Amino acid sequence: MPDGGNADIYSPRKVLDDPIFRILSPGEKPSSDANIAAFYNPQHEIHLVEKPRPKPGPGQVLLHVRATGICGSDVHFWQHGRIGDSMIVTDECGSGHESAGEVVEVGEGVTQWKKGDRVAIEAGVPCSKPSCEYCRIGRYNACPDVVFFSTPPFHGTLTRWHLHPAEWLHRLPDSVSFEEGSLCEPLAVALAGIERSGLRLGDPTLICGAGPIGLVSLLSARAAGAEPIVITDLFQSRLDFAKKLVPGVRTVLIPRGSTPKESAAKIKAAAEGPVKLAIECTGVESSVNTAVFSTAFGGKVFIIGVGKNEQLFPFMHLSANEIDVSFQYRYANQYPKAIRLVAGGLINLKPLVTHRFPLEEAVAAFHVAADPSQGAIKVQIQD
Ligand SMILES: NC(=O)c1ccc[n+]([C@@H]2O[C@H](COP(=O)([O-])OP(=O)(O)OC[C@H]3O[C@@H](n4cnc5c(N)ncnc54)[C@H](O)[C@@H]3O)[C@@H](O)[C@H]2O)c1
Ligand SMILES: OC[C@H](O)C(O)[C@@H](O)CO
Ligand SMILES: [Zn+2]
Ligand SMILES: [Zn+2]
């Protein structure tokens, strides 16, 4: 467990039999300063929960969470109860890990923050112990004792009053809104991918999938000087959105049922040749294979998407073309860079928020985020 943490906020709590947690009854109107949150459970229900307003312990900061984006992973935990074999919803669990907020109160020993400071909240809190190899070498996203808020059994940051360790908050300049601060979380994922992919100025680049992760990857690849950039999706509406976001991008609609080689032929035509780097943001086997067949000899397929545990890929094609395949898991050391790029105007996240809800309507927000017919890109809950 992280030092200085208050066991309460990290330990799982069974909502129903814990007197300080209660599920709000449908239609109940909580008071304007109630500490409400959106929780999901193993029965795939999602509801508002009222929790106590915590007091900051040593090294902690109490925040008023002002903006939280709903991630595909939040929806996945709610509707499927798990991600992979290790992240399983076995109890009521609070959602949200894309948050930004305002400092309300600081605990003993906290000197870098004061009331009113505006921050982005880094949801993955590693152990930071010298004895931990991954924390010691800076790849703290691999920390075996990480508390990643909203990944079961840890409750998320989608709440009104959230307690966080002071050193895992990042200052937001006044020029960066809470909306943008919240979006720095998916941006951190993309920036980690771009950094580890080795993307260089002028590299022909493919991005598979035009969801929030594909779109922040598009914005990041453009800022990093990739050219040309091709982006794919199954829905023309998402490709149209990508085109508005980055007018120079080339879009390729992937017809349902087309083979990876047929899709790759369309991509290579749009890119005027095979790409140097393919950033895969769907996790779907056919799309990963499309990325492989679209990549030049000596290129790289960099996979951010998550999907089925076992997947087939064209082994000999990769071998005979010396194509590297890498993966990204969350992020480490990316928040300061994300905030600099947004503050400096190199990455404009604002258009990504398409739907906004007040905290009291968080359940309705989840239903919109989960329904592709609503056309949402990023649904945000604001308070
Ligand atoms: N590696 C990490 O740490 C990390 C962090 C956040 C999200 N993710 C994962 O990244 C992926 C994308 O996240 P998101 O929020 O953008 O999800 P999303 O579902 O909103 O977007 C995925 C997009 O891919 C498109 N798509 C599906 N199959 C396709 C295909 N065969 N060809 C082209 N496009 C296809 C969908 O139409 C959709 O627009 C998800 O798997 C998510 O779990 C990974
Ligand atoms: O943005 C972070 C990702 O959504 C999470 O790691 C999720 O995949 C599991 O917690
Ligand atoms: Zn996420
Ligand atoms: Zn660690």
Short mmCIF file of N, CA and C in Angstrom, two decimals, residues 198-327:
data_model
loop_
_atom_site.label_atom_id
_atom_site.label_comp_id
_atom_site.label_asym_id
_atom_site.label_seq_id
_atom_site.Cartn_x
_atom_site.Cartn_y
_atom_site.Cartn_z
N GLY A 198 8.78 5.30 -30.91
CA GLY A 198 9.94 5.82 -31.65
C GLY A 198 9.54 6.63 -32.88
N LEU A 199 8.29 7.14 -32.89
CA LEU A 199 7.82 7.95 -34.03
C LEU A 199 8.77 9.11 -34.29
N ARG A 200 9.11 9.33 -35.60
CA ARG A 200 9.98 10.48 -35.94
C ARG A 200 9.33 11.36 -37.00
N LEU A 201 9.78 12.57 -37.08
CA LEU A 201 9.25 13.57 -38.03
C LEU A 201 9.15 12.96 -39.43
N GLY A 202 7.98 13.06 -40.03
CA GLY A 202 7.84 12.61 -41.42
C GLY A 202 7.52 11.13 -41.58
N ASP A 203 7.41 10.40 -40.46
CA ASP A 203 7.08 8.96 -40.59
C ASP A 203 5.65 8.79 -41.08
N PRO A 204 5.46 8.02 -42.19
CA PRO A 204 4.09 7.66 -42.58
C PRO A 204 3.48 6.81 -41.47
N THR A 205 2.30 7.21 -40.98
CA THR A 205 1.74 6.58 -39.78
C THR A 205 0.28 6.20 -39.99
N LEU A 206 -0.07 5.03 -39.47
CA LEU A 206 -1.47 4.57 -39.50
C LEU A 206 -2.00 4.55 -38.07
N ILE A 207 -3.23 4.98 -37.91
CA ILE A 207 -3.90 4.84 -36.61
C ILE A 207 -5.18 4.03 -36.86
N CYS A 208 -5.28 2.91 -36.14
CA CYS A 208 -6.47 2.05 -36.31
C CYS A 208 -7.46 2.36 -35.21
N GLY A 209 -8.66 2.81 -35.61
CA GLY A 209 -9.68 3.10 -34.60
C GLY A 209 -9.74 4.59 -34.30
N ALA A 210 -10.90 5.19 -34.49
CA ALA A 210 -11.06 6.64 -34.26
C ALA A 210 -11.96 6.89 -33.06
N GLY A 211 -11.74 6.11 -32.01
CA GLY A 211 -12.38 6.40 -30.72
C GLY A 211 -11.52 7.42 -29.97
N PRO A 212 -11.85 7.72 -28.72
CA PRO A 212 -11.06 8.71 -27.97
C PRO A 212 -9.57 8.41 -27.97
N ILE A 213 -9.20 7.13 -27.81
CA ILE A 213 -7.76 6.80 -27.78
C ILE A 213 -7.15 6.99 -29.16
N GLY A 214 -7.84 6.56 -30.21
CA GLY A 214 -7.33 6.78 -31.57
C GLY A 214 -7.21 8.25 -31.88
N LEU A 215 -8.16 9.05 -31.39
CA LEU A 215 -8.16 10.48 -31.70
C LEU A 215 -7.06 11.23 -30.93
N VAL A 216 -6.82 10.86 -29.67
CA VAL A 216 -5.70 11.53 -28.97
C VAL A 216 -4.37 11.05 -29.54
N SER A 217 -4.37 9.82 -30.05
CA SER A 217 -3.14 9.33 -30.72
C SER A 217 -2.93 10.10 -32.03
N LEU A 218 -4.02 10.39 -32.73
CA LEU A 218 -3.95 11.19 -33.96
C LEU A 218 -3.40 12.58 -33.66
N LEU A 219 -3.96 13.23 -32.64
CA LEU A 219 -3.49 14.58 -32.27
C LEU A 219 -2.01 14.55 -31.88
N SER A 220 -1.62 13.50 -31.16
CA SER A 220 -0.22 13.40 -30.70
C SER A 220 0.72 13.11 -31.86
N ALA A 221 0.29 12.20 -32.75
CA ALA A 221 1.14 11.86 -33.91
C ALA A 221 1.30 13.09 -34.80
N ARG A 222 0.22 13.87 -34.96
CA ARG A 222 0.31 15.09 -35.78
C ARG A 222 1.28 16.08 -35.12
N ALA A 223 1.16 16.23 -33.81
CA ALA A 223 2.05 17.17 -33.10
C ALA A 223 3.50 16.70 -33.19
N ALA A 224 3.69 15.38 -33.31
CA ALA A 224 5.05 14.82 -33.37
C ALA A 224 5.60 14.83 -34.80
N GLY A 225 4.79 15.27 -35.78
CA GLY A 225 5.30 15.43 -37.13
C GLY A 225 5.11 14.24 -38.05
N ALA A 226 4.22 13.31 -37.67
CA ALA A 226 3.96 12.18 -38.58
C ALA A 226 3.30 12.71 -39.85
N GLU A 227 3.66 12.10 -41.02
CA GLU A 227 3.04 12.52 -42.30
C GLU A 227 3.40 11.54 -43.41
N PRO A 228 2.45 10.96 -44.14
CA PRO A 228 1.03 11.19 -43.96
C PRO A 228 0.51 10.38 -42.78
N ILE A 229 -0.68 10.75 -42.31
CA ILE A 229 -1.36 9.95 -41.28
C ILE A 229 -2.65 9.43 -41.89
N VAL A 230 -2.85 8.13 -41.72
CA VAL A 230 -4.11 7.50 -42.13
C VAL A 230 -4.82 7.02 -40.86
N ILE A 231 -6.13 7.23 -40.79
CA ILE A 231 -6.88 6.70 -39.65
C ILE A 231 -8.04 5.88 -40.17
N THR A 232 -8.32 4.78 -39.47
CA THR A 232 -9.41 3.89 -39.91
C THR A 232 -10.50 3.83 -38.85
N ASP A 233 -11.67 3.42 -39.28
CA ASP A 233 -12.75 3.07 -38.36
C ASP A 233 -13.82 2.32 -39.14
N LEU A 234 -14.77 1.75 -38.36
CA LEU A 234 -15.92 1.06 -38.98
C LEU A 234 -17.04 2.05 -39.27
N PHE A 235 -16.98 3.23 -38.57
CA PHE A 235 -18.08 4.19 -38.70
C PHE A 235 -17.60 5.46 -39.38
N GLN A 236 -18.28 5.84 -40.46
CA GLN A 236 -17.91 7.06 -41.20
C GLN A 236 -18.02 8.27 -40.29
N SER A 237 -18.99 8.25 -39.37
CA SER A 237 -19.18 9.42 -38.48
C SER A 237 -17.93 9.67 -37.66
N ARG A 238 -17.27 8.60 -37.22
CA ARG A 238 -16.06 8.80 -36.41
C ARG A 238 -14.91 9.31 -37.30
N LEU A 239 -14.88 8.82 -38.53
CA LEU A 239 -13.83 9.30 -39.45
C LEU A 239 -14.06 10.78 -39.79
N ASP A 240 -15.31 11.16 -39.95
CA ASP A 240 -15.63 12.57 -40.21
C ASP A 240 -15.19 13.44 -39.04
N PHE A 241 -15.37 12.91 -37.83
CA PHE A 241 -14.94 13.65 -36.64
C PHE A 241 -13.42 13.81 -36.65
N ALA A 242 -12.73 12.73 -37.01
CA ALA A 242 -11.25 12.77 -37.07
C ALA A 242 -10.79 13.83 -38.07
N LYS A 243 -11.49 13.91 -39.19
CA LYS A 243 -11.13 14.85 -40.26
C LYS A 243 -11.30 16.30 -39.79
N LYS A 244 -12.35 16.52 -39.00
CA LYS A 244 -12.56 17.88 -38.46
C LYS A 244 -11.46 18.21 -37.45
N LEU A 245 -11.04 17.19 -36.72
CA LEU A 245 -10.04 17.39 -35.66
C LEU A 245 -8.67 17.70 -36.26
N VAL A 246 -8.28 16.89 -37.29
CA VAL A 246 -6.98 17.05 -37.96
C VAL A 246 -7.25 17.02 -39.46
N PRO A 247 -7.50 18.18 -40.08
CA PRO A 247 -7.95 18.23 -41.48
C PRO A 247 -7.02 17.50 -42.46
N GLY A 248 -5.72 17.41 -42.13
CA GLY A 248 -4.81 16.77 -43.08
C GLY A 248 -4.82 15.24 -43.01
N VAL A 249 -5.60 14.68 -42.09
CA VAL A 249 -5.56 13.21 -41.95
C VAL A 249 -6.28 12.56 -43.12
N ARG A 250 -5.83 11.36 -43.49
CA ARG A 250 -6.49 10.61 -44.57
C ARG A 250 -7.31 9.51 -43.92
N THR A 251 -8.57 9.40 -44.29
CA THR A 251 -9.45 8.45 -43.59
C THR A 251 -9.75 7.25 -44.48
N VAL A 252 -9.84 6.08 -43.84
CA VAL A 252 -10.20 4.85 -44.58
C VAL A 252 -11.29 4.13 -43.80
N LEU A 253 -12.44 4.00 -44.43
CA LEU A 253 -13.55 3.27 -43.81
C LEU A 253 -13.32 1.77 -44.00
N ILE A 254 -13.39 1.02 -42.92
CA ILE A 254 -13.17 -0.43 -42.99
C ILE A 254 -14.53 -1.12 -43.12
N PRO A 255 -14.84 -1.64 -44.32
CA PRO A 255 -16.15 -2.31 -44.48
C PRO A 255 -16.21 -3.56 -43.60
N ARG A 256 -17.35 -3.78 -42.97
CA ARG A 256 -17.53 -5.00 -42.18
C ARG A 256 -17.24 -6.21 -43.08
N GLY A 257 -16.48 -7.16 -42.53
CA GLY A 257 -16.24 -8.39 -43.28
C GLY A 257 -15.06 -8.32 -44.23
N SER A 258 -14.47 -7.12 -44.42
CA SER A 258 -13.31 -7.09 -45.33
C SER A 258 -12.13 -7.76 -44.64
N THR A 259 -11.31 -8.44 -45.41
CA THR A 259 -10.17 -9.15 -44.80
C THR A 259 -9.08 -8.13 -44.45
N PRO A 260 -8.20 -8.48 -43.53
CA PRO A 260 -7.09 -7.57 -43.18
C PRO A 260 -6.27 -7.16 -44.41
N LYS A 261 -6.06 -8.10 -45.34
CA LYS A 261 -5.26 -7.76 -46.52
C LYS A 261 -6.02 -6.79 -47.42
N GLU A 262 -7.34 -6.96 -47.52
CA GLU A 262 -8.14 -6.03 -48.35
C GLU A 262 -8.12 -4.63 -47.69
N SER A 263 -8.25 -4.59 -46.37
CA SER A 263 -8.22 -3.30 -45.67
C SER A 263 -6.85 -2.65 -45.81
N ALA A 264 -5.81 -3.49 -45.70
CA ALA A 264 -4.43 -2.96 -45.80
C ALA A 264 -4.19 -2.36 -47.18
N ALA A 265 -4.78 -2.97 -48.20
CA ALA A 265 -4.59 -2.43 -49.57
C ALA A 265 -5.17 -1.02 -49.66
N LYS A 266 -6.34 -0.82 -49.03
CA LYS A 266 -6.96 0.53 -49.04
C LYS A 266 -6.07 1.52 -48.27
N ILE A 267 -5.52 1.05 -47.17
CA ILE A 267 -4.69 1.93 -46.32
C ILE A 267 -3.41 2.33 -47.07
N LYS A 268 -2.79 1.34 -47.73
CA LYS A 268 -1.54 1.65 -48.44
C LYS A 268 -1.80 2.57 -49.62
N ALA A 269 -2.99 2.45 -50.21
CA ALA A 269 -3.33 3.37 -51.32
C ALA A 269 -3.47 4.79 -50.76
N ALA A 270 -4.12 4.88 -49.61
CA ALA A 270 -4.34 6.23 -49.01
C ALA A 270 -3.02 6.83 -48.53
N ALA A 271 -2.10 5.97 -48.06
CA ALA A 271 -0.82 6.47 -47.52
C ALA A 271 0.23 6.59 -48.62
N GLU A 272 -0.15 6.17 -49.84
CA GLU A 272 0.80 6.16 -50.98
C GLU A 272 2.01 5.28 -50.67
N GLY A 273 1.71 4.16 -50.00
CA GLY A 273 2.76 3.17 -49.69
C GLY A 273 2.53 2.60 -48.30
N PRO A 274 3.34 1.61 -47.91
CA PRO A 274 3.19 1.06 -46.55
C PRO A 274 3.64 2.08 -45.51
N VAL A 275 3.17 1.93 -44.29
CA VAL A 275 3.50 2.91 -43.24
C VAL A 275 4.70 2.44 -42.43
N LYS A 276 5.37 3.36 -41.80
CA LYS A 276 6.52 3.08 -40.94
C LYS A 276 6.03 2.64 -39.57
N LEU A 277 4.90 3.24 -39.14
CA LEU A 277 4.38 2.98 -37.79
C LEU A 277 2.86 2.84 -37.86
N ALA A 278 2.36 1.79 -37.22
CA ALA A 278 0.90 1.63 -37.09
C ALA A 278 0.57 1.65 -35.60
N ILE A 279 -0.25 2.59 -35.18
CA ILE A 279 -0.68 2.67 -33.77
C ILE A 279 -2.08 2.08 -33.70
N GLU A 280 -2.18 0.93 -33.07
CA GLU A 280 -3.43 0.17 -33.10
C GLU A 280 -4.25 0.52 -31.85
N CYS A 281 -5.44 1.09 -32.07
CA CYS A 281 -6.25 1.58 -30.94
C CYS A 281 -7.63 0.96 -30.91
N THR A 282 -7.72 -0.32 -31.30
CA THR A 282 -9.02 -1.01 -31.18
C THR A 282 -8.90 -2.27 -30.35
N GLY A 283 -7.76 -2.98 -30.43
CA GLY A 283 -7.60 -4.26 -29.74
C GLY A 283 -8.30 -5.41 -30.44
N VAL A 284 -8.86 -5.12 -31.63
CA VAL A 284 -9.61 -6.15 -32.37
C VAL A 284 -8.65 -6.92 -33.28
N GLU A 285 -8.69 -8.22 -33.23
CA GLU A 285 -7.72 -9.07 -33.95
C GLU A 285 -7.62 -8.69 -35.42
N SER A 286 -8.75 -8.50 -36.10
CA SER A 286 -8.69 -8.21 -37.55
C SER A 286 -8.00 -6.86 -37.79
N SER A 287 -8.20 -5.93 -36.87
CA SER A 287 -7.57 -4.61 -37.04
C SER A 287 -6.07 -4.70 -36.78
N VAL A 288 -5.68 -5.52 -35.80
CA VAL A 288 -4.24 -5.71 -35.54
C VAL A 288 -3.59 -6.31 -36.79
N ASN A 289 -4.26 -7.30 -37.37
CA ASN A 289 -3.70 -7.91 -38.58
C ASN A 289 -3.67 -6.93 -39.75
N THR A 290 -4.68 -6.08 -39.84
CA THR A 290 -4.67 -5.04 -40.88
C THR A 290 -3.46 -4.13 -40.69
N ALA A 291 -3.19 -3.78 -39.43
CA ALA A 291 -2.02 -2.93 -39.14
C ALA A 291 -0.75 -3.62 -39.59
N VAL A 292 -0.64 -4.92 -39.33
CA VAL A 292 0.57 -5.67 -39.71
C VAL A 292 0.77 -5.61 -41.23
N PHE A 293 -0.31 -5.88 -41.97
CA PHE A 293 -0.19 -5.93 -43.43
C PHE A 293 -0.01 -4.54 -44.06
N SER A 294 -0.26 -3.49 -43.26
CA SER A 294 -0.11 -2.12 -43.79
C SER A 294 1.28 -1.55 -43.54
N THR A 295 2.10 -2.30 -42.77
CA THR A 295 3.37 -1.77 -42.29
C THR A 295 4.53 -2.21 -43.17
N ALA A 296 5.46 -1.28 -43.40
CA ALA A 296 6.61 -1.54 -44.28
C ALA A 296 7.63 -2.48 -43.62
N PHE A 297 8.52 -3.00 -44.42
CA PHE A 297 9.65 -3.78 -43.92
C PHE A 297 10.39 -2.93 -42.87
N GLY A 298 10.64 -3.54 -41.70
CA GLY A 298 11.39 -2.81 -40.66
C GLY A 298 10.53 -1.84 -39.88
N GLY A 299 9.22 -1.83 -40.13
CA GLY A 299 8.36 -0.89 -39.39
C GLY A 299 7.91 -1.45 -38.07
N LYS A 300 6.94 -0.78 -37.43
CA LYS A 300 6.50 -1.19 -36.10
C LYS A 300 4.99 -1.10 -35.99
N VAL A 301 4.40 -2.12 -35.35
CA VAL A 301 2.98 -2.08 -34.97
C VAL A 301 2.96 -1.87 -33.45
N PHE A 302 2.36 -0.77 -33.03
CA PHE A 302 2.36 -0.41 -31.61
C PHE A 302 0.92 -0.50 -31.13
N ILE A 303 0.67 -1.42 -30.19
CA ILE A 303 -0.72 -1.73 -29.82
C ILE A 303 -1.12 -1.13 -28.47
N ILE A 304 -2.09 -0.23 -28.54
CA ILE A 304 -2.65 0.38 -27.33
C ILE A 304 -3.99 -0.28 -26.99
N GLY A 305 -4.72 -0.69 -28.03
CA GLY A 305 -6.03 -1.33 -27.81
C GLY A 305 -5.90 -2.59 -26.97
N VAL A 306 -6.95 -2.89 -26.23
CA VAL A 306 -6.99 -4.16 -25.49
C VAL A 306 -8.13 -5.00 -26.07
N GLY A 307 -7.98 -6.30 -25.96
CA GLY A 307 -9.01 -7.17 -26.57
C GLY A 307 -8.92 -8.58 -26.03
N LYS A 308 -9.20 -9.55 -26.89
CA LYS A 308 -9.23 -10.96 -26.47
C LYS A 308 -7.86 -11.39 -25.93
N ASN A 309 -7.88 -12.26 -24.93
CA ASN A 309 -6.63 -12.73 -24.33
C ASN A 309 -5.72 -13.41 -25.35
N GLU A 310 -6.29 -14.24 -26.19
CA GLU A 310 -5.47 -14.95 -27.21
C GLU A 310 -5.87 -14.41 -28.58
N GLN A 311 -4.90 -14.05 -29.39
CA GLN A 311 -5.23 -13.58 -30.75
C GLN A 311 -4.22 -14.17 -31.75
N LEU A 312 -4.70 -14.36 -32.95
CA LEU A 312 -3.82 -14.90 -34.00
C LEU A 312 -3.23 -13.72 -34.77
N PHE A 313 -1.92 -13.85 -35.15
CA PHE A 313 -1.38 -12.79 -36.01
C PHE A 313 -0.43 -13.44 -37.03
N PRO A 314 -0.18 -12.76 -38.17
CA PRO A 314 0.56 -13.38 -39.29
C PRO A 314 2.04 -13.51 -38.98
N PHE A 315 2.38 -14.57 -38.33
CA PHE A 315 3.73 -14.80 -37.79
C PHE A 315 4.80 -14.65 -38.87
N MET A 316 4.67 -15.38 -39.99
CA MET A 316 5.74 -15.36 -40.99
C MET A 316 5.81 -14.03 -41.73
N HIS A 317 4.65 -13.35 -41.86
CA HIS A 317 4.72 -12.03 -42.51
C HIS A 317 5.54 -11.07 -41.64
N LEU A 318 5.30 -11.13 -40.34
CA LEU A 318 6.07 -10.27 -39.41
C LEU A 318 7.56 -10.63 -39.49
N SER A 319 7.82 -11.94 -39.53
CA SER A 319 9.21 -12.40 -39.52
C SER A 319 9.94 -11.97 -40.79
N ALA A 320 9.30 -12.23 -41.93
CA ALA A 320 9.98 -11.95 -43.22
C ALA A 320 10.09 -10.46 -43.50
N ASN A 321 9.36 -9.65 -42.73
CA ASN A 321 9.43 -8.18 -42.93
C ASN A 321 10.04 -7.45 -41.75
N GLU A 322 10.57 -8.22 -40.81
CA GLU A 322 11.20 -7.63 -39.63
C GLU A 322 10.33 -6.52 -39.02
N ILE A 323 9.04 -6.82 -38.88
CA ILE A 323 8.12 -5.83 -38.27
C ILE A 323 8.08 -6.06 -36.76
N ASP A 324 8.36 -5.01 -36.00
CA ASP A 324 8.30 -5.13 -34.53
C ASP A 324 6.86 -4.92 -34.06
N VAL A 325 6.50 -5.65 -33.01
CA VAL A 325 5.18 -5.45 -32.39
C VAL A 325 5.40 -5.09 -30.92
N SER A 326 4.87 -3.96 -30.50
CA SER A 326 5.00 -3.55 -29.08
C SER A 326 3.63 -3.24 -28.51
N PHE A 327 3.57 -3.16 -27.18
CA PHE A 327 2.31 -2.88 -26.49
C PHE A 327 2.51 -1.74 -25.49
#
